[in-house]
XYZ file of C-alpha atoms in Angstrom:
194
model
C 108.241 80.010 108.006
C 107.100 81.724 111.196
C 105.039 84.958 111.194
C 108.004 87.311 111.758
C 109.868 85.874 108.838
C 106.909 86.162 106.524
C 106.372 89.796 107.579
C 110.069 90.629 107.089
C 109.997 89.136 103.563
C 106.902 90.885 102.332
C 107.619 92.986 99.208
C 104.479 94.884 99.413
C 104.082 97.639 102.186
C 102.166 96.914 105.386
C 100.718 100.130 106.688
C 99.436 98.469 109.959
C 103.097 98.019 111.157
C 102.510 101.382 112.977
C 99.852 99.878 115.195
C 100.601 96.172 115.240
C 97.306 95.032 113.618
C 99.234 93.179 110.869
C 100.692 90.791 113.520
C 97.270 90.017 115.016
C 95.702 89.361 111.644
C 98.610 86.969 110.752
C 98.248 85.166 114.087
C 94.547 84.485 113.352
C 95.348 83.497 109.770
C 97.790 80.938 111.167
C 95.098 79.711 113.472
C 92.825 79.154 110.465
C 95.349 76.561 109.116
C 94.650 74.241 112.155
C 91.216 75.228 112.946
C 89.577 74.520 109.604
C 90.005 71.332 107.490
C 88.369 72.946 104.346
C 89.717 75.315 101.888
C 90.439 78.843 103.466
C 89.105 82.189 102.199
C 90.128 85.573 103.587
C 89.075 89.031 102.560
C 91.083 92.163 103.254
C 88.899 95.206 102.478
C 90.872 98.244 102.298
C 94.095 96.408 101.354
C 95.943 99.574 100.346
C 99.538 98.758 99.560
C 98.857 94.998 99.759
C 101.137 93.798 102.416
C 98.562 91.916 104.460
C 97.246 90.181 101.331
C 100.808 89.140 100.481
C 101.545 87.904 103.986
C 98.421 85.702 104.345
C 98.894 84.313 100.781
C 102.483 83.323 101.771
C 101.326 81.787 105.004
C 98.413 79.863 103.471
C 99.980 78.761 100.252
C 97.721 76.432 98.356
C 95.348 75.858 101.362
C 93.592 79.158 100.775
C 92.784 82.252 98.741
C 93.066 85.815 100.000
C 91.137 88.613 98.312
C 92.286 92.141 98.559
C 89.672 94.836 97.844
C 90.774 98.377 97.244
C 90.271 101.254 94.827
C 93.962 100.897 93.977
C 94.972 103.520 91.373
C 91.969 105.746 92.245
C 93.187 106.430 95.858
C 90.960 106.942 98.893
C 87.333 107.443 97.893
C 86.839 110.653 99.817
C 83.559 111.391 97.939
C 81.920 108.595 100.158
C 82.467 110.761 103.192
C 79.785 112.988 104.625
C 82.497 115.590 105.122
C 85.466 115.431 102.706
C 87.621 117.381 105.152
C 86.992 114.844 107.974
C 89.693 112.519 109.235
C 87.919 109.510 107.632
C 88.263 111.238 104.322
C 91.868 112.464 104.452
C 93.451 109.757 106.834
C 95.256 108.176 103.750
C 96.787 111.568 102.591
C 99.712 111.261 104.973
C 100.609 107.763 103.834
C 100.447 108.839 100.170
C 102.752 111.798 100.989
C 105.226 109.532 102.876
C 105.193 106.491 100.544
C 103.908 107.788 97.255
C 101.163 106.212 95.245
C 103.127 103.994 92.856
C 102.835 101.066 95.359
C 99.045 101.401 95.292
C 98.884 100.449 91.539
C 96.804 97.287 90.755
C 99.301 96.327 88.044
C 102.252 96.801 90.345
C 100.821 94.707 93.205
C 99.691 92.028 90.759
C 103.279 91.847 89.347
C 104.775 91.643 92.789
C 102.446 88.838 93.783
C 103.070 86.980 90.525
C 106.815 87.268 90.950
C 106.373 85.758 94.520
C 104.410 82.868 93.085
C 101.249 84.053 94.802
C 99.074 85.045 91.867
C 96.996 81.813 92.297
C 96.019 82.452 95.978
C 96.153 86.272 96.186
C 93.378 87.948 94.186
C 93.092 91.634 93.942
C 89.597 93.197 93.360
C 89.548 96.819 92.138
C 86.617 99.088 93.120
C 84.528 100.199 96.023
C 83.243 97.511 98.258
C 79.481 96.883 98.106
C 76.991 94.686 99.719
C 77.403 92.118 97.040
C 81.213 92.082 97.050
C 81.402 88.576 98.579
C 78.213 87.059 97.064
C 80.079 84.299 95.205
C 82.142 83.095 98.182
C 81.229 79.748 99.589
C 82.358 81.028 103.031
C 84.917 83.313 104.672
C 87.335 82.155 107.364
C 88.929 85.613 107.983
C 87.716 89.068 107.178
C 89.662 92.311 107.921
C 87.728 95.531 107.185
C 90.014 98.554 107.113
C 88.432 101.040 104.856
C 88.193 103.995 107.262
C 85.015 105.454 105.732
C 81.934 104.579 107.610
C 79.862 103.993 104.405
C 82.473 101.644 103.035
C 82.721 99.804 106.433
C 79.047 99.289 106.607
C 79.028 97.947 103.005
C 81.906 95.684 103.895
C 79.984 94.326 106.898
C 76.945 93.663 104.776
C 79.240 91.827 102.282
C 80.858 89.470 104.829
C 78.366 89.085 107.740
C 76.410 86.180 106.183
C 79.579 84.562 104.646
C 81.890 84.273 107.655
C 81.682 80.748 108.905
C 80.306 80.308 112.498
C 83.833 79.964 114.062
C 85.533 82.385 111.574
C 86.977 85.880 112.401
C 85.968 89.330 111.592
C 88.274 92.269 112.342
C 87.006 95.807 112.162
C 89.985 98.252 112.158
C 90.089 101.834 113.513
C 87.120 101.565 115.769
C 89.226 102.409 118.876
C 90.065 104.873 120.249
C 86.700 106.507 119.887
C 88.327 109.849 118.879
C 90.160 108.331 116.036
C 87.222 107.666 113.681
C 84.187 108.730 115.789
C 81.460 107.696 113.330
C 82.999 104.295 112.953
C 83.487 103.829 116.719
C 79.931 104.823 117.272
C 78.605 102.399 114.670
C 80.658 99.486 116.002
C 79.884 100.033 119.732
C 76.271 101.306 119.556
C 74.827 99.429 116.597
C 76.965 96.449 115.652
C 77.897 95.121 119.059
C 75.836 97.119 121.710
């Protein structure tokens, strides 16, 4: 099945359809199938409604495992922001208003994934990401950090940075344009990759 068919047939919502990031992630996930001979591991941090997790799990099948990290039923952890009225704190509110919050439920997403036969290679992890979130992984082939909050993004980076294999992929979402999430952009372009 090609990437477009996979995306069209996802039962879980993909928020990044608005910016095309979902297509890029799936392109690189497909590249992993030919680039790596070993088992494949992906982490989606800030998996939200779960669509990217589902898409990669469908693509990889038994070749790999995709881990989706999110707070799920607890919504966006605004308390982690230095300013709870900032865009990084409230950026998910519009999505919740448009699509509701039922699709965020951990139980709901697990059921959809199980009904699709993906419960063996799509694993959902509830809670805030911390520096040890990936400690038990042998390696990571693809990491997508999309947690909006600078504190969460830094923790996600700490969790994946020593686990991503030397030719693996790390995507940090929302760092551009600079005006979108200024703290995140500043961290990425001044500290992470100066």
